[in-house]
Amino acid sequence: MNLPNALTLLRIIAVPVLVVILLIQFEGRELVALIVFVLAALTDMLDGFWARQKKQITILGQLLDPIADKLLITSALICLVGLGTVPAWMAVIIIGREISVTGFRAIASSKKINIPASILGKIKMNTETITVALLILGKRYLGNLYFLSQIGLWLVIIMAILSALEYFIKFGPKVLSKD
């Protein structure tokens, strides 16, 4: 166990905390949820940076980091669907993309093919994080700027589809042809 892995575990622990905060009604819950979400999202940047800088990259970290990312985003999206903030069909596309790309990467890995994160995948993740943060704040705090969260949702959908297509087109033939 090292600091980057501890940060990743902290992000995983933040997920149920975020869910409870989002789903329990109390004054200022949006701000508290935003703080928890942003701190959890920051651990994603910090754990990778620290692991690379201090040469503390571990197999555990490589396995847990993407799981923690997906748990954070998908849990927030599911809660936002439940709150009526995100249309279910949009969440299904975003979460479906995550499951399909993760599964594809697992198949590739079993065939000793490494699929690194692409620029489109990183843009998707950053857009997703910003959009979820805006959606957590909601109309109450964003007021007339709430439309930015709706634009963000569409951008996430577009980036999710494009980045998935990029992975499947670029690596699909190699993964499917190798036995």
Coordinates of N, CA and C in Angstrom, one line a residue:
M1 N 0.9 -1.2 0.0 CA 0.0 0.0 0.0 C 0.9 1.2 0.0
N2 N 0.6 2.1 -0.9 CA 1.3 3.4 -1.0 C 0.3 4.6 -1.1
L3 N 0.9 5.8 -1.1 CA 0.0 6.9 -1.1 C -0.9 7.0 -2.3
P4 N -0.5 6.7 -3.5 CA -1.4 6.7 -4.7 C -2.5 5.7 -4.5
N5 N -2.2 4.5 -4.0 CA -3.3 3.5 -3.8 C -4.2 4.0 -2.7
A6 N -3.7 4.6 -1.7 CA -4.6 5.1 -0.6 C -5.5 6.2 -1.1
L7 N -5.0 7.0 -2.0 CA -5.9 8.1 -2.6 C -7.0 7.4 -3.5
T8 N -6.6 6.4 -4.2 CA -7.6 5.7 -5.0 C -8.7 5.0 -4.1
L9 N -8.3 4.4 -3.0 CA -9.2 3.8 -2.0 C -10.1 4.9 -1.4
L10 N -9.5 6.1 -1.1 CA -10.3 7.2 -0.6 C -11.4 7.6 -1.6
R11 N -11.1 7.6 -2.9 CA -12.1 7.9 -3.9 C -13.2 6.8 -3.9
I12 N -12.8 5.6 -3.7 CA -13.9 4.5 -3.6 C -14.7 4.7 -2.4
I13 N -14.1 5.0 -1.3 CA -14.9 5.3 0.0 C -15.8 6.5 -0.1
A14 N -15.4 7.5 -0.9 CA -16.2 8.7 -1.1 C -17.5 8.4 -1.9
V15 N -17.5 7.3 -2.7 CA -18.7 7.0 -3.5 C -20.0 6.8 -2.6
P16 N -20.0 5.9 -1.6 CA -21.2 5.8 -0.9 C -21.5 7.1 -0.1
V17 N -20.5 7.8 0.3 CA -20.8 9.1 1.0 C -21.5 10.1 0.1
L18 N -21.0 10.1 -1.2 CA -21.6 11.0 -2.2 C -23.1 10.6 -2.4
V19 N -23.3 9.3 -2.5 CA -24.7 8.8 -2.8 C -25.6 9.2 -1.7
V20 N -25.2 9.0 -0.5 CA -26.0 9.3 0.7 C -26.3 10.8 0.7
I21 N -25.3 11.6 0.5 CA -25.5 13.1 0.5 C -26.5 13.5 -0.6
L22 N -26.3 12.9 -1.8 CA -27.2 13.3 -2.9 C -28.6 12.8 -2.7
L23 N -28.9 11.7 -2.0 CA -30.2 11.2 -1.9 C -30.9 11.6 -0.6
I24 N -30.3 12.2 0.3 CA -30.9 12.6 1.5 C -31.2 14.1 1.4
Q25 N -32.4 14.5 1.7 CA -32.8 15.9 1.6 C -32.3 16.7 2.8
F26 N -31.5 17.7 2.6 CA -31.1 18.6 3.7 C -30.6 19.9 3.0
E27 N -30.7 21.0 3.8 CA -30.4 22.3 3.3 C -28.9 22.3 2.9
G28 N -28.5 22.7 1.7 CA -27.2 22.8 1.2 C -26.5 21.5 0.8
R29 N -27.4 20.4 0.6 CA -26.8 19.1 0.2 C -26.1 19.2 -1.1
E30 N -26.5 20.1 -2.0 CA -25.8 20.2 -3.3 C -24.4 20.7 -3.1
L31 N -24.2 21.6 -2.2 CA -22.8 22.1 -2.0 C -22.0 21.1 -1.3
V32 N -22.5 20.4 -0.4 CA -21.8 19.3 0.3 C -21.4 18.2 -0.7
A33 N -22.4 17.8 -1.5 CA -22.2 16.8 -2.5 C -21.1 17.2 -3.5
L34 N -21.2 18.5 -3.9 CA -20.2 19.1 -4.8 C -18.8 19.0 -4.2
I35 N -18.6 19.3 -3.0 CA -17.3 19.3 -2.3 C -16.8 17.8 -2.3
V36 N -17.7 16.9 -1.9 CA -17.2 15.5 -1.9 C -16.8 15.0 -3.3
F37 N -17.7 15.3 -4.3 CA -17.4 14.9 -5.6 C -16.1 15.5 -6.2
V38 N -15.9 16.8 -5.9 CA -14.7 17.5 -6.4 C -13.4 16.9 -5.7
L39 N -13.5 16.7 -4.4 CA -12.4 16.2 -3.7 C -12.1 14.7 -4.2
A40 N -13.1 14.0 -4.4 CA -12.9 12.6 -5.0 C -12.3 12.7 -6.4
A41 N -12.8 13.6 -7.2 CA -12.2 13.7 -8.6 C -10.8 14.2 -8.5
L42 N -10.5 15.0 -7.6 CA -9.1 15.5 -7.5 C -8.1 14.3 -7.1
T43 N -8.6 13.4 -6.3 CA -7.8 12.2 -5.9 C -7.4 11.5 -7.2
D44 N -8.2 11.5 -8.2 CA -7.9 10.8 -9.5 C -6.7 11.5 -10.1
M45 N -6.6 12.8 -10.1 CA -5.5 13.5 -10.7 C -4.2 13.2 -9.8
L46 N -4.4 13.3 -8.5 CA -3.3 13.2 -7.6 C -2.7 11.9 -7.6
D47 N -3.5 10.8 -7.6 CA -2.9 9.5 -7.4 C -2.1 9.1 -8.6
G48 N -2.5 9.4 -9.8 CA -1.8 9.1 -11.0 C -0.5 10.0 -11.1
F49 N -0.6 11.2 -10.8 CA 0.6 12.1 -10.8 C 1.6 11.6 -9.8
W50 N 1.2 11.4 -8.6 CA 2.1 10.9 -7.5 C 2.7 9.6 -7.9
A51 N 1.9 8.6 -8.4 CA 2.5 7.3 -8.8 C 3.6 7.4 -9.8
R52 N 3.3 8.3 -10.8 CA 4.3 8.5 -11.9 C 5.6 9.2 -11.4
Q53 N 5.4 10.3 -10.6 CA 6.5 11.1 -10.1 C 7.4 10.3 -9.2
K54 N 6.8 9.5 -8.3 CA 7.5 8.8 -7.3 C 7.8 7.3 -7.7
K55 N 7.5 7.0 -8.9 CA 7.7 5.6 -9.5 C 7.0 4.6 -8.5
Q56 N 5.7 4.9 -8.2 CA 5.0 4.0 -7.3 C 3.8 3.4 -8.0
I57 N 3.9 3.1 -9.3 CA 2.9 2.5 -10.1 C 2.8 1.0 -9.7
T58 N 1.6 0.6 -9.3 CA 1.5 -0.8 -8.9 C 0.4 -1.5 -9.7
I59 N 0.3 -2.8 -9.7 CA -0.7 -3.5 -10.4 C -2.1 -3.2 -9.7
L60 N -2.0 -3.2 -8.3 CA -3.3 -2.8 -7.6 C -3.8 -1.5 -8.0
G61 N -2.9 -0.5 -8.1 CA -3.3 0.8 -8.5 C -3.8 0.9 -10.0
Q62 N -3.2 0.1 -10.8 CA -3.7 0.1 -12.2 C -5.0 -0.6 -12.3
L63 N -5.3 -1.5 -11.4 CA -6.7 -2.1 -11.4 C -7.7 -1.3 -10.8
L64 N -7.4 -0.7 -9.6 CA -8.3 0.0 -8.8 C -8.7 1.4 -9.4
D65 N -7.7 2.1 -10.0 CA -7.9 3.5 -10.4 C -9.1 3.6 -11.4
P66 N -9.1 2.8 -12.5 CA -10.2 2.9 -13.4 C -11.6 2.5 -12.8
I67 N -11.5 1.5 -11.9 CA -12.7 1.1 -11.2 C -13.3 2.2 -10.3
A68 N -12.4 2.9 -9.6 CA -12.8 4.0 -8.8 C -13.4 5.1 -9.6
D69 N -12.8 5.4 -10.7 CA -13.3 6.5 -11.6 C -14.7 6.1 -12.1
K70 N -14.9 4.9 -12.5 CA -16.2 4.5 -13.0 C -17.3 4.4 -11.9
L71 N -16.9 4.0 -10.7 CA -17.8 4.0 -9.6 C -18.2 5.4 -9.2
L72 N -17.3 6.3 -9.2 CA -17.7 7.7 -8.9 C -18.6 8.3 -9.9
I73 N -18.3 8.2 -11.2 CA -19.2 8.8 -12.2 C -20.5 8.1 -12.3
T74 N -20.5 6.8 -12.4 CA -21.7 6.1 -12.6 C -22.7 6.2 -11.4
S75 N -22.1 6.2 -10.2 CA -22.9 6.4 -9.0 C -23.6 7.8 -9.0
A76 N -22.8 8.8 -9.3 CA -23.3 10.1 -9.4 C -24.4 10.2 -10.5
L77 N -24.2 9.6 -11.6 CA -25.2 9.7 -12.7 C -26.5 9.0 -12.3
I78 N -26.4 7.8 -11.7 CA -27.5 7.1 -11.3 C -28.3 7.9 -10.2
C79 N -27.7 8.5 -9.3 CA -28.4 9.4 -8.3 C -29.0 10.5 -9.0
L80 N -28.4 11.1 -10.0 CA -28.9 12.3 -10.7 C -30.1 11.8 -11.6
V81 N -30.1 10.6 -12.1 CA -31.3 10.1 -12.8 C -32.5 10.0 -11.8
G82 N -32.2 9.4 -10.6 CA -33.2 9.3 -9.6 C -33.7 10.6 -9.1
L83 N -32.9 11.6 -9.1 CA -33.4 13.0 -8.8 C -34.1 13.7 -9.9
G84 N -34.1 13.1 -11.1 CA -34.8 13.7 -12.2 C -33.9 14.8 -12.9
T85 N -32.6 14.8 -12.7 CA -31.7 15.7 -13.2 C -31.2 15.3 -14.6
V86 N -30.9 14.0 -14.7 CA -30.4 13.4 -15.9 C -31.4 12.4 -16.5
P87 N -31.7 12.6 -17.8 CA -32.5 11.6 -18.5 C -31.9 10.2 -18.4
A88 N -32.7 9.2 -18.1 CA -32.2 7.8 -17.9 C -31.4 7.4 -19.2
W89 N -32.0 7.7 -20.4 CA -31.4 7.2 -21.6 C -30.0 7.7 -21.8
M90 N -29.7 9.0 -21.3 CA -28.4 9.5 -21.4 C -27.4 8.8 -20.5
A91 N -27.9 8.5 -19.3 CA -27.1 7.8 -18.3 C -26.8 6.4 -18.8
V92 N -27.7 5.7 -19.5 CA -27.5 4.4 -20.0 C -26.4 4.4 -21.1
I93 N -26.4 5.4 -22.0 CA -25.4 5.5 -23.0 C -24.0 5.7 -22.3
I94 N -23.9 6.6 -21.4 CA -22.7 6.9 -20.8 C -22.1 5.7 -20.0
I95 N -23.0 5.1 -19.2 CA -22.6 4.0 -18.4 C -22.3 2.8 -19.3
G96 N -23.2 2.6 -20.3 CA -23.0 1.5 -21.3 C -21.6 1.6 -22.0
R97 N -21.2 2.8 -22.3 CA -19.9 3.0 -22.9 C -18.8 2.6 -22.0
E98 N -18.9 3.0 -20.7 CA -17.9 2.6 -19.7 C -17.8 1.1 -19.6
I99 N -18.9 0.4 -19.5 CA -18.9 -1.1 -19.4 C -18.3 -1.7 -20.6
S100 N -18.7 -1.2 -21.8 CA -18.3 -1.9 -23.0 C -16.8 -1.6 -23.2
V101 N -16.3 -0.4 -23.0 CA -14.9 -0.2 -23.2 C -14.0 -0.9 -22.1
T102 N -14.5 -1.0 -20.9 CA -13.8 -1.7 -19.8 C -13.7 -3.2 -20.2
G103 N -14.8 -3.7 -20.7 CA -14.9 -5.1 -21.1 C -13.9 -5.4 -22.2
F104 N -13.9 -4.5 -23.2 CA -13.0 -4.6 -24.4 C -11.6 -4.5 -23.9
R105 N -11.3 -3.6 -23.0 CA -9.9 -3.6 -22.5 C -9.5 -4.8 -21.8
A106 N -10.4 -5.4 -21.1 CA -10.1 -6.7 -20.3 C -9.9 -7.8 -21.3
I107 N -10.6 -7.9 -22.4 CA -10.4 -8.9 -23.4 C -9.0 -8.7 -24.0
A108 N -8.7 -7.4 -24.4 CA -7.4 -7.1 -25.0 C -6.3 -7.5 -24.0
S109 N -6.5 -7.1 -22.7 CA -5.4 -7.4 -21.7 C -5.2 -8.9 -21.6
S110 N -6.3 -9.7 -21.7 CA -6.1 -11.2 -21.6 C -5.3 -11.7 -22.8
K111 N -5.3 -10.9 -23.9 CA -4.5 -11.3 -25.1 C -3.2 -10.6 -25.1
K112 N -2.8 -10.0 -24.0 CA -1.5 -9.3 -23.9 C -1.5 -8.0 -24.8
I113 N -2.6 -7.4 -25.0 CA -2.7 -6.2 -25.8 C -3.0 -5.0 -24.8
N114 N -2.2 -4.0 -24.8 CA -2.4 -2.9 -23.9 C -3.1 -1.8 -24.7
I115 N -4.2 -1.3 -24.1 CA -5.0 -0.2 -24.7 C -4.9 1.0 -23.8
P116 N -4.0 1.9 -24.1 CA -3.8 3.1 -23.3 C -5.0 4.0 -23.5
A117 N -5.2 4.9 -22.5 CA -6.2 5.9 -22.6 C -5.9 6.8 -23.7
S118 N -6.9 7.1 -24.5 CA -6.7 8.0 -25.7 C -7.0 9.5 -25.3
I119 N -6.6 10.4 -26.1 CA -6.9 11.8 -25.9 C -8.4 12.0 -25.8
L120 N -9.2 11.4 -26.7 CA -10.6 11.5 -26.7 C -11.2 10.9 -25.4
G121 N -10.6 9.8 -24.9 CA -11.1 9.3 -23.6 C -10.8 10.2 -22.5
K122 N -9.7 10.9 -22.5 CA -9.3 11.8 -21.4 C -10.2 13.1 -21.5
I123 N -10.5 13.5 -22.7 CA -11.4 14.7 -22.9 C -12.8 14.3 -22.4
K124 N -13.2 13.0 -22.7 CA -14.5 12.6 -22.2 C -14.6 12.6 -20.7
M125 N -13.6 12.1 -20.1 CA -13.5 12.0 -18.6 C -13.6 13.4 -18.0
N126 N -12.8 14.3 -18.5 CA -12.8 15.7 -18.0 C -14.2 16.4 -18.2
T127 N -14.7 16.2 -19.4 CA -16.1 16.7 -19.7 C -17.1 16.1 -18.7
E128 N -17.0 14.9 -18.5 CA -17.9 14.1 -17.6 C -17.8 14.7 -16.2
T129 N -16.6 14.9 -15.7 CA -16.4 15.4 -14.4 C -17.0 16.8 -14.2
I130 N -16.7 17.7 -15.1 CA -17.2 19.0 -15.0 C -18.7 19.0 -15.1
T131 N -19.2 18.2 -16.0 CA -20.7 18.2 -16.2 C -21.4 17.6 -15.0
V132 N -20.9 16.6 -14.4 CA -21.5 16.0 -13.2 C -21.4 17.0 -12.1
A133 N -20.4 17.8 -12.0 CA -20.3 18.8 -10.9 C -21.3 19.9 -11.1
L134 N -21.5 20.3 -12.4 CA -22.6 21.3 -12.7 C -23.9 20.7 -12.4
L135 N -24.2 19.5 -12.8 CA -25.5 18.8 -12.5 C -25.8 18.7 -11.0
I136 N -24.7 18.4 -10.2 CA -24.9 18.3 -8.8 C -25.4 19.7 -8.2
L137 N -24.8 20.8 -8.7 CA -25.2 22.1 -8.3 C -26.6 22.4 -8.6
G138 N -27.0 22.0 -9.8 CA -28.4 22.2 -10.3 C -28.8 23.6 -10.5
K139 N -30.1 23.7 -10.9 CA -30.7 25.0 -11.2 C -30.6 26.0 -10.0
R140 N -30.8 25.4 -8.8 CA -30.8 26.3 -7.6 C -29.6 27.1 -7.5
Y141 N -28.4 26.5 -7.8 CA -27.2 27.3 -7.6 C -26.6 27.9 -8.9
L142 N -26.9 27.2 -10.0 CA -26.4 27.8 -11.3 C -27.3 28.8 -11.9
G143 N -28.6 28.8 -11.6 CA -29.6 29.8 -12.1 C -29.6 29.8 -13.6
N144 N -29.3 30.9 -14.2 CA -29.4 31.0 -15.7 C -28.2 30.3 -16.4
L145 N -27.2 29.9 -15.6 CA -26.1 29.2 -16.2 C -26.3 27.7 -16.2
Y146 N -27.5 27.2 -15.8 CA -27.8 25.8 -15.7 C -27.7 25.1 -17.1
F147 N -28.0 25.9 -18.1 CA -27.9 25.4 -19.5 C -26.6 24.8 -19.8
L148 N -25.5 25.3 -19.1 CA -24.2 24.7 -19.3 C -24.1 23.2 -19.0
S149 N -24.9 22.9 -18.0 CA -24.9 21.4 -17.6 C -25.6 20.6 -18.7
Q150 N -26.5 21.2 -19.3 CA -27.3 20.4 -20.4 C -26.4 20.3 -21.6
I151 N -25.7 21.4 -21.9 CA -24.7 21.3 -23.1 C -23.6 20.3 -22.7
G152 N -23.2 20.3 -21.5 CA -22.2 19.3 -21.0 C -22.6 17.9 -21.2
L153 N -23.9 17.6 -20.9 CA -24.4 16.3 -21.0 C -24.3 15.8 -22.5
W154 N -24.7 16.7 -23.4 CA -24.6 16.3 -24.8 C -23.2 16.1 -25.2
L155 N -22.3 17.0 -24.7 CA -20.9 16.8 -25.1 C -20.4 15.5 -24.5
V156 N -20.8 15.1 -23.3 CA -20.4 13.8 -22.8 C -20.9 12.7 -23.6
I157 N -22.1 12.7 -24.1 CA -22.7 11.7 -24.9 C -21.9 11.6 -26.2
I158 N -21.6 12.7 -26.8 CA -20.8 12.7 -28.1 C -19.4 12.2 -27.9
M159 N -18.7 12.6 -26.8 CA -17.4 12.2 -26.5 C -17.4 10.7 -26.1
A160 N -18.4 10.2 -25.4 CA -18.5 8.8 -25.0 C -18.6 7.9 -26.3
I161 N -19.4 8.3 -27.2 CA -19.6 7.6 -28.4 C -18.3 7.6 -29.3
L162 N -17.8 8.8 -29.5 CA -16.6 9.0 -30.3 C -15.4 8.2 -29.7
S163 N -15.2 8.3 -28.4 CA -14.0 7.7 -27.8 C -14.2 6.2 -27.9
A164 N -15.4 5.7 -27.6 CA -15.6 4.2 -27.7 C -15.3 3.7 -29.2
L165 N -15.9 4.5 -30.1 CA -15.6 4.1 -31.5 C -14.1 4.1 -31.8
E166 N -13.4 5.1 -31.3 CA -12.0 5.2 -31.6 C -11.3 3.9 -31.0
Y167 N -11.6 3.5 -29.8 CA -11.0 2.3 -29.2 C -11.3 1.1 -30.1
F168 N -12.6 0.9 -30.4 CA -13.0 -0.3 -31.1 C -12.4 -0.3 -32.6
I169 N -12.4 0.8 -33.2 CA -11.9 0.8 -34.6 C -10.3 0.6 -34.6
K170 N -9.7 1.3 -33.7 CA -8.2 1.2 -33.6 C -7.7 -0.1 -33.1
F171 N -8.3 -0.7 -32.1 CA -7.8 -1.9 -31.5 C -8.7 -3.1 -31.8
G172 N -9.9 -3.0 -32.3 CA -10.8 -4.1 -32.6 C -10.2 -5.2 -33.4
P173 N -9.7 -4.8 -34.6 CA -9.1 -5.9 -35.5 C -7.9 -6.6 -34.8
K174 N -7.1 -5.9 -34.1 CA -6.0 -6.6 -33.4 C -6.5 -7.5 -32.3
V175 N -7.5 -7.1 -31.5 CA -8.0 -7.9 -30.4 C -8.8 -9.1 -31.0
L176 N -9.5 -8.9 -32.0 CA -10.4 -10.0 -32.6 C -9.5 -11.0 -33.3
S177 N -8.4 -10.5 -33.9 CA -7.7 -11.5 -34.7 C -6.6 -12.3 -33.9
K178 N -6.3 -11.8 -32.8 CA -5.3 -12.5 -32.0 C -5.9 -13.6 -31.1
D179 N -5.4 -14.8 -31.2 CA -6.0 -15.9 -30.4 C -5.2 -16.2 -29.2

